[in-house]
JSON list of C-alpha atoms and ligand atoms in Angstrom, two decimals:
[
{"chain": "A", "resi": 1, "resn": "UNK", "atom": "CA", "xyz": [-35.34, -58.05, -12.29]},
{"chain": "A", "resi": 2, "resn": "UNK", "atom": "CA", "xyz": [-37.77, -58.07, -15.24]},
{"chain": "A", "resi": 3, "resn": "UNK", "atom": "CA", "xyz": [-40.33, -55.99, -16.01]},
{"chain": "A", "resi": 4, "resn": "UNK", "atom": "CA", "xyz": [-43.76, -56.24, -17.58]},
{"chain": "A", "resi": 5, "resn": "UNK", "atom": "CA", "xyz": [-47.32, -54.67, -18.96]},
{"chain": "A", "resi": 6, "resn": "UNK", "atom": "CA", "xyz": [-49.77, -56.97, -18.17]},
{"chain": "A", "resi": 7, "resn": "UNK", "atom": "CA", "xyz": [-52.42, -56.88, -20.86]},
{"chain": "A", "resi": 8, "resn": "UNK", "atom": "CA", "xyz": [-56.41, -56.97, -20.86]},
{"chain": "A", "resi": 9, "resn": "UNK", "atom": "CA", "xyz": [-57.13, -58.96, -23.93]},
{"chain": "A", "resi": 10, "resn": "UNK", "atom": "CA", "xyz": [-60.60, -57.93, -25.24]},
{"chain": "A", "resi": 11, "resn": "UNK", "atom": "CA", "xyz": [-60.78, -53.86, -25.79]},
{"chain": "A", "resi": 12, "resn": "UNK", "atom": "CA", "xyz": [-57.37, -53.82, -24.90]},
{"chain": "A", "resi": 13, "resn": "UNK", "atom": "CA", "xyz": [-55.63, -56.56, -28.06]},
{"chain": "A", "resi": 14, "resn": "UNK", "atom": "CA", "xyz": [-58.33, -57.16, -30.03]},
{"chain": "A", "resi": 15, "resn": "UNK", "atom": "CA", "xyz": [-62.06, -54.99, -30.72]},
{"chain": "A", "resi": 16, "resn": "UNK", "atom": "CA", "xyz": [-64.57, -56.31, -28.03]},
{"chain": "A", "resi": 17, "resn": "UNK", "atom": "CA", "xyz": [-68.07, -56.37, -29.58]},
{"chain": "A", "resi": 18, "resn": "UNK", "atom": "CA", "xyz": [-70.14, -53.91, -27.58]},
{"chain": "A", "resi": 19, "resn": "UNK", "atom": "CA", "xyz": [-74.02, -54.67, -27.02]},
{"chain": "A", "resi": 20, "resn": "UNK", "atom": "CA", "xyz": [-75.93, -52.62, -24.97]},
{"chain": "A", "resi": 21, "resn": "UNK", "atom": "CA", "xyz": [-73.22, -50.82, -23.30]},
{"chain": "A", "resi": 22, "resn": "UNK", "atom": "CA", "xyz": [-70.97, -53.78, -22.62]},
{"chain": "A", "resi": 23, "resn": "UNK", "atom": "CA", "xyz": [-68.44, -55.04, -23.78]},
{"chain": "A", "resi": 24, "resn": "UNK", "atom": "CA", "xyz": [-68.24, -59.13, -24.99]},
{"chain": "A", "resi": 25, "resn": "UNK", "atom": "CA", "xyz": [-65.51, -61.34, -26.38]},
{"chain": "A", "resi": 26, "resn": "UNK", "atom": "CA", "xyz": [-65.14, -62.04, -30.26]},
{"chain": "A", "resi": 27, "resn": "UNK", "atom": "CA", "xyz": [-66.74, -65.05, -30.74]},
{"chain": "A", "resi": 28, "resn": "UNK", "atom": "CA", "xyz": [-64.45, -66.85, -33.51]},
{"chain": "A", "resi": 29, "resn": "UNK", "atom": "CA", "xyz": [-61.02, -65.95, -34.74]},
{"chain": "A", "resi": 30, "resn": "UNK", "atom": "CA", "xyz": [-62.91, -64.63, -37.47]},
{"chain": "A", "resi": 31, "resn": "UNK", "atom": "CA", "xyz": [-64.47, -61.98, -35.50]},
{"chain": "A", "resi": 32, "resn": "UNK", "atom": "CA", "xyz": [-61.24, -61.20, -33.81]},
{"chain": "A", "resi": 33, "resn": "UNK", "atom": "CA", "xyz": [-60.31, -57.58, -35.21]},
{"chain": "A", "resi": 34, "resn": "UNK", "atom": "CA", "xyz": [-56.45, -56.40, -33.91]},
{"chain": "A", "resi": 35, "resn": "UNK", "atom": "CA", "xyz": [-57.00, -52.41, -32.69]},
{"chain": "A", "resi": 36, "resn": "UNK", "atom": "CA", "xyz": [-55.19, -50.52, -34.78]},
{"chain": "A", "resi": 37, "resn": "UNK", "atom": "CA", "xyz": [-52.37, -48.94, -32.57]},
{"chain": "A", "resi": 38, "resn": "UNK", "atom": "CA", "xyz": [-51.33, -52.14, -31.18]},
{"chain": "A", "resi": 39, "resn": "UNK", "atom": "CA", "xyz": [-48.70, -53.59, -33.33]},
{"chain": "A", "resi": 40, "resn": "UNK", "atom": "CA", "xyz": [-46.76, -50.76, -33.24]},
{"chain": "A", "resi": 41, "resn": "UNK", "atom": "CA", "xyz": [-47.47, -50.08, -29.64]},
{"chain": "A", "resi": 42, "resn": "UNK", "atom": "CA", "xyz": [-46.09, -53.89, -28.36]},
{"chain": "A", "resi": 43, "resn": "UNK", "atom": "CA", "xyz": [-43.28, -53.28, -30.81]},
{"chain": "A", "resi": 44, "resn": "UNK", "atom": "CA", "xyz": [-42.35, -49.96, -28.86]},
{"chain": "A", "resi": 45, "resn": "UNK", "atom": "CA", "xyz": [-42.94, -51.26, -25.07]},
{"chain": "A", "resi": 46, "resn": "UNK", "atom": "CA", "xyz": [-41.23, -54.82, -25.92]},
{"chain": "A", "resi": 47, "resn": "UNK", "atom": "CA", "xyz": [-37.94, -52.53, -27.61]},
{"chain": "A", "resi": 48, "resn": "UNK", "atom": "CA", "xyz": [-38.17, -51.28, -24.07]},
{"chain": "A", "resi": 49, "resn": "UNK", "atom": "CA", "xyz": [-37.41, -54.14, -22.40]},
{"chain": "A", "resi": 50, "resn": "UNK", "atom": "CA", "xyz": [-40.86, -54.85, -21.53]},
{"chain": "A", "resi": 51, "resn": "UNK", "atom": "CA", "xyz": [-42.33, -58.63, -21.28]},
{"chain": "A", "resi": 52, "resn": "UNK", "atom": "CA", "xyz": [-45.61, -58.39, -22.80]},
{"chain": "A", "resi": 53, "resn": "UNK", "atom": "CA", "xyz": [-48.21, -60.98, -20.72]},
{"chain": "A", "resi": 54, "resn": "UNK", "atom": "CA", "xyz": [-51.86, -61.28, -21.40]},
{"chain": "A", "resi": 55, "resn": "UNK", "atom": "CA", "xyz": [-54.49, -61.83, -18.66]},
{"chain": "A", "resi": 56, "resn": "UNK", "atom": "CA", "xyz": [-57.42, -62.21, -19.54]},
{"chain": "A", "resi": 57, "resn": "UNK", "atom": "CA", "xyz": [-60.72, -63.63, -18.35]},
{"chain": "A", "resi": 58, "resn": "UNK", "atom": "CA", "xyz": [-62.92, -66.11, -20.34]},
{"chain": "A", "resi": 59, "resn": "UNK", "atom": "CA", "xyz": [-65.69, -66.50, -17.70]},
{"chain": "A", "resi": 60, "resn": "UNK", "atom": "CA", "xyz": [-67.96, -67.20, -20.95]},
{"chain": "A", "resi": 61, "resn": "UNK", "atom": "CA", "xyz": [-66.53, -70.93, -20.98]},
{"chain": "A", "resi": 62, "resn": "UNK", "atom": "CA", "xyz": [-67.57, -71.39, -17.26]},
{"chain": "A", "resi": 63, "resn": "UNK", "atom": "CA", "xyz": [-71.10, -70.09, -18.49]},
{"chain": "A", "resi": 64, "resn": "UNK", "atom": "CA", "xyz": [-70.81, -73.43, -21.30]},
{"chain": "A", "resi": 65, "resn": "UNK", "atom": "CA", "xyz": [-71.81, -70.25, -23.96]},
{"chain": "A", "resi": 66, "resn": "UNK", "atom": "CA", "xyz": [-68.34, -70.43, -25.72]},
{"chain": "A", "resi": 67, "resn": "UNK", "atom": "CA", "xyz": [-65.32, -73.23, -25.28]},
{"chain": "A", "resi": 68, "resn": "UNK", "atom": "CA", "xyz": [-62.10, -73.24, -24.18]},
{"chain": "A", "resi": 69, "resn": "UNK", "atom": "CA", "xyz": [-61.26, -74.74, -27.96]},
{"chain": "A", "resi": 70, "resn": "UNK", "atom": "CA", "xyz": [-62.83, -71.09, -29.16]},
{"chain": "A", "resi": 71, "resn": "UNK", "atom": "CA", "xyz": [-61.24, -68.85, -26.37]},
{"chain": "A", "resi": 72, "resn": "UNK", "atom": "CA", "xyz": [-57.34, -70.60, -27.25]},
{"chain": "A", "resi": 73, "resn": "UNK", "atom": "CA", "xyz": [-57.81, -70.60, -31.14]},
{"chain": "A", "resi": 74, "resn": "UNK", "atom": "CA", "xyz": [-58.58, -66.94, -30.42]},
{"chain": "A", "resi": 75, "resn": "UNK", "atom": "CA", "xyz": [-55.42, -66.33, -28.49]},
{"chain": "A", "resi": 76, "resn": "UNK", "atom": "CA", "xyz": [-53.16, -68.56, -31.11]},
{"chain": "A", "resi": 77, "resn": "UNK", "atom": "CA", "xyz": [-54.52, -65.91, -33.36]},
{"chain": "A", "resi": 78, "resn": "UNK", "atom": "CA", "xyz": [-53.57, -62.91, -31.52]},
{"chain": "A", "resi": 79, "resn": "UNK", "atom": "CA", "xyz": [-49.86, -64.80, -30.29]},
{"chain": "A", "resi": 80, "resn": "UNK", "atom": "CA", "xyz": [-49.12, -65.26, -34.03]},
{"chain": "A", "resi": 81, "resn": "UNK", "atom": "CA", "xyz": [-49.55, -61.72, -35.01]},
{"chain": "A", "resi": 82, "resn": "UNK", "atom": "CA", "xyz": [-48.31, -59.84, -31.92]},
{"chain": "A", "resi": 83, "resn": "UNK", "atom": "CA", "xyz": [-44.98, -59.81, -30.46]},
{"chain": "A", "resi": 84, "resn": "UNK", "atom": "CA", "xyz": [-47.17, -60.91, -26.91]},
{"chain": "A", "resi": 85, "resn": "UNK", "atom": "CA", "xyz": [-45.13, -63.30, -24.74]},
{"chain": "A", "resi": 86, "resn": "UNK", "atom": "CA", "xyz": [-47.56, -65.17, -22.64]},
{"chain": "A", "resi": 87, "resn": "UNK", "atom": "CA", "xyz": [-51.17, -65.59, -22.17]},
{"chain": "A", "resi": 88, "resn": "UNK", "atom": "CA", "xyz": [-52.54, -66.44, -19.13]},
{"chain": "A", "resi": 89, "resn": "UNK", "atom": "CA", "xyz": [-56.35, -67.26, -19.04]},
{"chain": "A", "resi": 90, "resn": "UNK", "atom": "CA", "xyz": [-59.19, -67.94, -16.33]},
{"chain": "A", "resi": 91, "resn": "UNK", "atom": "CA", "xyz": [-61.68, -69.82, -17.47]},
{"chain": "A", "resi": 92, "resn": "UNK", "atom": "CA", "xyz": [-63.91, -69.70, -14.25]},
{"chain": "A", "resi": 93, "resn": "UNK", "atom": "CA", "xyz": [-66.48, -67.09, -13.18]},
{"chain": "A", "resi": 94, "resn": "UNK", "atom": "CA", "xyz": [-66.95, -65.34, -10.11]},
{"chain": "A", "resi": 95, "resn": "UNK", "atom": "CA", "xyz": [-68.72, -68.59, -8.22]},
{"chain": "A", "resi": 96, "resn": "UNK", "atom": "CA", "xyz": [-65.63, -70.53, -8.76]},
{"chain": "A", "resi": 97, "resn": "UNK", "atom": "CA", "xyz": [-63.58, -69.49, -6.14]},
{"chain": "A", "resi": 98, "resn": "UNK", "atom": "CA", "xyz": [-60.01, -69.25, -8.70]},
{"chain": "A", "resi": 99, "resn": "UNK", "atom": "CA", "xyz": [-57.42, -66.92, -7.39]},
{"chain": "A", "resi": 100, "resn": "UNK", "atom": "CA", "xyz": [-56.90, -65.85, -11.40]},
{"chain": "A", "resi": 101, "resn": "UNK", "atom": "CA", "xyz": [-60.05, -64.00, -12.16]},
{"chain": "A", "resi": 102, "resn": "UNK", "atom": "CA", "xyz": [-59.54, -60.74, -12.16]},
{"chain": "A", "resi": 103, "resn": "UNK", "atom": "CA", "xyz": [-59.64, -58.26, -10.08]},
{"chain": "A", "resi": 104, "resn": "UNK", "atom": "CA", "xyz": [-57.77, -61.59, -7.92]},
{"chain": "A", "resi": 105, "resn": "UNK", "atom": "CA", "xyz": [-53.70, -61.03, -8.55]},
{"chain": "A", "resi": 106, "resn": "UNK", "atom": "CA", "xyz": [-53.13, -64.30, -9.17]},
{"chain": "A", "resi": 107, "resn": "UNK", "atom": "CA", "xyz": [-52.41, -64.76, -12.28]},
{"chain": "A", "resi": 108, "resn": "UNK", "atom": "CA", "xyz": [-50.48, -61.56, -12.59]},
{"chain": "A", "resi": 109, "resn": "UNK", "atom": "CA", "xyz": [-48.37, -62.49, -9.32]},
{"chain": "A", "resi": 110, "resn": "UNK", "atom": "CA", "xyz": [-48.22, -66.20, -10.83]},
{"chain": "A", "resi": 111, "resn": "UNK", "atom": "CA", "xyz": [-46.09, -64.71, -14.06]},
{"chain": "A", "resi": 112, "resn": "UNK", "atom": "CA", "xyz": [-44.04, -62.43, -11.67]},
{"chain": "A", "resi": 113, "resn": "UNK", "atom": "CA", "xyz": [-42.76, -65.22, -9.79]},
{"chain": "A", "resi": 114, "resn": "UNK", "atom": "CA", "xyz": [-41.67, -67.06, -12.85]},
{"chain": "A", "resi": 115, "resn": "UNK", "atom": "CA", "xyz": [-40.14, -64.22, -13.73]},
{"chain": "A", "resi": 116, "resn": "UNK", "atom": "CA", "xyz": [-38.73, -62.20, -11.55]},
{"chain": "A", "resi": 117, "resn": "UNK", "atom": "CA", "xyz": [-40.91, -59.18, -12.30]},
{"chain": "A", "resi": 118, "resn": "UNK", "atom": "CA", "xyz": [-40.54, -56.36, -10.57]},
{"chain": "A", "resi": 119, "resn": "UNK", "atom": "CA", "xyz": [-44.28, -54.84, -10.11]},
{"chain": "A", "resi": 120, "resn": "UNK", "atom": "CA", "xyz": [-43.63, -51.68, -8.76]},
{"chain": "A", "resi": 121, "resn": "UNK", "atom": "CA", "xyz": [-41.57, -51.04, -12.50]},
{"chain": "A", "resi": 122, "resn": "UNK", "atom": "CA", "xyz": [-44.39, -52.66, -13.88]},
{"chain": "A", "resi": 123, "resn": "UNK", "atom": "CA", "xyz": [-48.08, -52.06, -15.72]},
{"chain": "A", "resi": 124, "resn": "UNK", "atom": "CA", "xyz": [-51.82, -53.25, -15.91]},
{"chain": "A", "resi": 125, "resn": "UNK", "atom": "CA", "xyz": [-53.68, -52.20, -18.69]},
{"chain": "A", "resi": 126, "resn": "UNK", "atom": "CA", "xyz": [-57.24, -52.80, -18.80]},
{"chain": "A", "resi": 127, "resn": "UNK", "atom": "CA", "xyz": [-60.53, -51.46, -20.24]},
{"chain": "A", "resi": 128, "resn": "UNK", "atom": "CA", "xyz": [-62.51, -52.73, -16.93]},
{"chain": "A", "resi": 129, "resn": "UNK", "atom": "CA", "xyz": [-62.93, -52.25, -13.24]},
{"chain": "A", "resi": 130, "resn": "UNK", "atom": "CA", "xyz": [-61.45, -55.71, -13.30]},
{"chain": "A", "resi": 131, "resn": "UNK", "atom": "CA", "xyz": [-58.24, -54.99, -14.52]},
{"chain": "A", "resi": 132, "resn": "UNK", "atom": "CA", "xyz": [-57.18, -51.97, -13.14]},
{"chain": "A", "resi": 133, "resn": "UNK", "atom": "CA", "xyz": [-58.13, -53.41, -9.68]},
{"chain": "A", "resi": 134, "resn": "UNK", "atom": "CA", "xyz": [-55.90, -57.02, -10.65]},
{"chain": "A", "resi": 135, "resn": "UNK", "atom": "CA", "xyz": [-53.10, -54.17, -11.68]},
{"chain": "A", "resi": 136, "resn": "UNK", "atom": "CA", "xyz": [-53.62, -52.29, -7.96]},
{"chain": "A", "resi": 137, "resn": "UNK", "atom": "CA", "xyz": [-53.86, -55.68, -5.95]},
{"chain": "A", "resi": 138, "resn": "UNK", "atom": "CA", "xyz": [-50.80, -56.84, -7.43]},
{"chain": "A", "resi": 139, "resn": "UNK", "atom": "CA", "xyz": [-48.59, -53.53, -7.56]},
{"chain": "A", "resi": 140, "resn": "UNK", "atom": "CA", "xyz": [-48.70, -52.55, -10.70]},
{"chain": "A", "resi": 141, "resn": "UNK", "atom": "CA", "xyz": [-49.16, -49.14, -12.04]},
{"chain": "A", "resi": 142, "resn": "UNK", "atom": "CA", "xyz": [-52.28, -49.14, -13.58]},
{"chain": "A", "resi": 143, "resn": "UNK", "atom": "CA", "xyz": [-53.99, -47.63, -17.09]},
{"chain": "A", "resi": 144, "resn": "UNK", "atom": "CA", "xyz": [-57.52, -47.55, -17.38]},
{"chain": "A", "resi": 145, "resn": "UNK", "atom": "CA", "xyz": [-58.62, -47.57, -21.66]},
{"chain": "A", "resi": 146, "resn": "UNK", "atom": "CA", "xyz": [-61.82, -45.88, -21.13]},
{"chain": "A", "resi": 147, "resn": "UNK", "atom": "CA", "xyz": [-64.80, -46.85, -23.88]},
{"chain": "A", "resi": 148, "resn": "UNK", "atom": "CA", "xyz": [-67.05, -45.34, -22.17]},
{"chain": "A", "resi": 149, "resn": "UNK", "atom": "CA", "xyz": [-69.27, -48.65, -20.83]},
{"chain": "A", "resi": 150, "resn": "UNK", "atom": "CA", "xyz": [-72.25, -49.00, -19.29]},
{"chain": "A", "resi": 151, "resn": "UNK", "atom": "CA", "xyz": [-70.76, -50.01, -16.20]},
{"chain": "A", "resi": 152, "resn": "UNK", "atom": "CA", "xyz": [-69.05, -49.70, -12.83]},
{"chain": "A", "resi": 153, "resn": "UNK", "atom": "CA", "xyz": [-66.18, -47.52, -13.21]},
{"chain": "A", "resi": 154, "resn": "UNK", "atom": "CA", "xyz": [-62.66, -48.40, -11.84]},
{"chain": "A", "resi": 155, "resn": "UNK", "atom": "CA", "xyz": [-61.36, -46.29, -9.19]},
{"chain": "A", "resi": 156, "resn": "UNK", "atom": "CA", "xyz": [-57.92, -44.13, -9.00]},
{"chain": "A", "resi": 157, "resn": "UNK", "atom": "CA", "xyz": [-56.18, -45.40, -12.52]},
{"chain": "A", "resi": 158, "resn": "UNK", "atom": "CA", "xyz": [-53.04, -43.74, -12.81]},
{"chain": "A", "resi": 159, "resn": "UNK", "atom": "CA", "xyz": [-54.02, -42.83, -16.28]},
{"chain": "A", "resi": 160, "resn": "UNK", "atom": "CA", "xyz": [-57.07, -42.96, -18.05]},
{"chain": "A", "resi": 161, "resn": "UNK", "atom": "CA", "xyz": [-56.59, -43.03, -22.08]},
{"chain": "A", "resi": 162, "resn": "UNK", "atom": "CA", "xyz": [-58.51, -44.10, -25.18]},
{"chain": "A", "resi": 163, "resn": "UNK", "atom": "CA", "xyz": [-55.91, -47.17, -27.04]},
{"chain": "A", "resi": 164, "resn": "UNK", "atom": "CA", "xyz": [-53.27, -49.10, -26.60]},
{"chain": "A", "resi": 165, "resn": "UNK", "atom": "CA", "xyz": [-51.13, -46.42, -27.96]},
{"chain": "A", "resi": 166, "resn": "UNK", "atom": "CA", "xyz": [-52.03, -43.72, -25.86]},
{"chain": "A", "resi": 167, "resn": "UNK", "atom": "CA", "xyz": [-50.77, -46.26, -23.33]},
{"chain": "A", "resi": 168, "resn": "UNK", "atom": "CA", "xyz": [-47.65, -46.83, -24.66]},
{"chain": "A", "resi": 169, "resn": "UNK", "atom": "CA", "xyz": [-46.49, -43.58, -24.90]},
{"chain": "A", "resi": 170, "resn": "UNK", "atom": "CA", "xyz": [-47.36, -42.71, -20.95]},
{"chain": "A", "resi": 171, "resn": "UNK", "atom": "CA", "xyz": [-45.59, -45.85, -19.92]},
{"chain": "A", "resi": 172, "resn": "UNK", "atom": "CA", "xyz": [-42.27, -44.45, -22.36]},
{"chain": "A", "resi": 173, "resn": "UNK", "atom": "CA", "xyz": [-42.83, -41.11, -20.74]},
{"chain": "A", "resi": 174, "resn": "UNK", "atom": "CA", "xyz": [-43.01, -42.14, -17.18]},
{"chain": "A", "resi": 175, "resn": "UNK", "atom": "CA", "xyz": [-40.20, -44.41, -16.88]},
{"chain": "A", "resi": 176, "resn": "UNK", "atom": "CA", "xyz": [-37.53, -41.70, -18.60]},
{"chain": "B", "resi": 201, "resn": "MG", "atom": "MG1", "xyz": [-61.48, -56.12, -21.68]},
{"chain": "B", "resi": 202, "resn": "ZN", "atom": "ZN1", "xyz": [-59.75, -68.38, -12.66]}
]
């Protein structure tokens, strides 16, 4: 079976703009700044064997304040410079319903299925509540990348680090 880190996108990929506490999606490509540990850290975890899947949610487009157009041109960005292997995006917000906005599973158990991931060899790294409960509901391991937000807190992250990087290298550690 394969394995995988599932990825938060913004604070996680790229630099989330921070107002007031919280943290927002770029809001063009040319806003979208790449963290600097990253390349080297998706170079290390994919020489690992590791499938490298972004989930991320866009609930903005649901709102009508950015489009789908903006959120995808953003990703194509990102997937051209980063070894990343597939992006997998909700566009809805919480009224919606979707099983893929996170902290739902189902977008992380809709890329283990296709596949064959093995979740309990597997990662969720997040900067949110959101994503390290996705990670726990679907089995993962989970790594909280703590900013320091105004905001609810996630609860019982197997590790709690400040990049990418840092992230990397307790993944590396963990599985030898
Ligand atoms: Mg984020
Ligand atoms: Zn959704």
């Amino acid at each position: 079976m394969a394995k995988a880190v599932f990825l938060d996108r913004d604070g996680v990929i790229n630099r989330a703009i921070v107002r007031e506490g919280k943290p927002y999606p770029p809001a063009t490509v040319e806003e979208t700044e790449i963290l600097p540990d990253v390349a080297e850290a998706l170079k290390r975890l994919k020489a690992h064997g590791y499938l490298l899947i972004v989930v991320t949610n866009q609930p903005d487009v649901a709102r009508g304040t950015t489009s789908r157009e903006t959120v995808e041109a953003i990703n194509a960005y990102l997937s051209a410079s980063l070894p990343i292997d597939e992006f997998r995006t909700c566009y809805h917000d919480s009224g919606d319903g979707c099983d893929c906005r996170k902290p739902r599973p189902g977008s992380l158990l809709a890329a283990a299925a296709l596949h064959d991931i093995d979740m309990s060899r597997s990662f969720m790294v997040g900067d949110r509540w959101r994503d390290v409960e996705a990670g726990q509901n679907a089995g993962c391991k989970t790594i909280f990348i703590d900013y320091g937000y105004c905001e609810k807190q996630p609860e019982a992250a197997d590790c709690r680090v400040s990049s990418l990087g840092k992230a990397a290298n307790y993944i590396l550690e963990e599985v030898q």
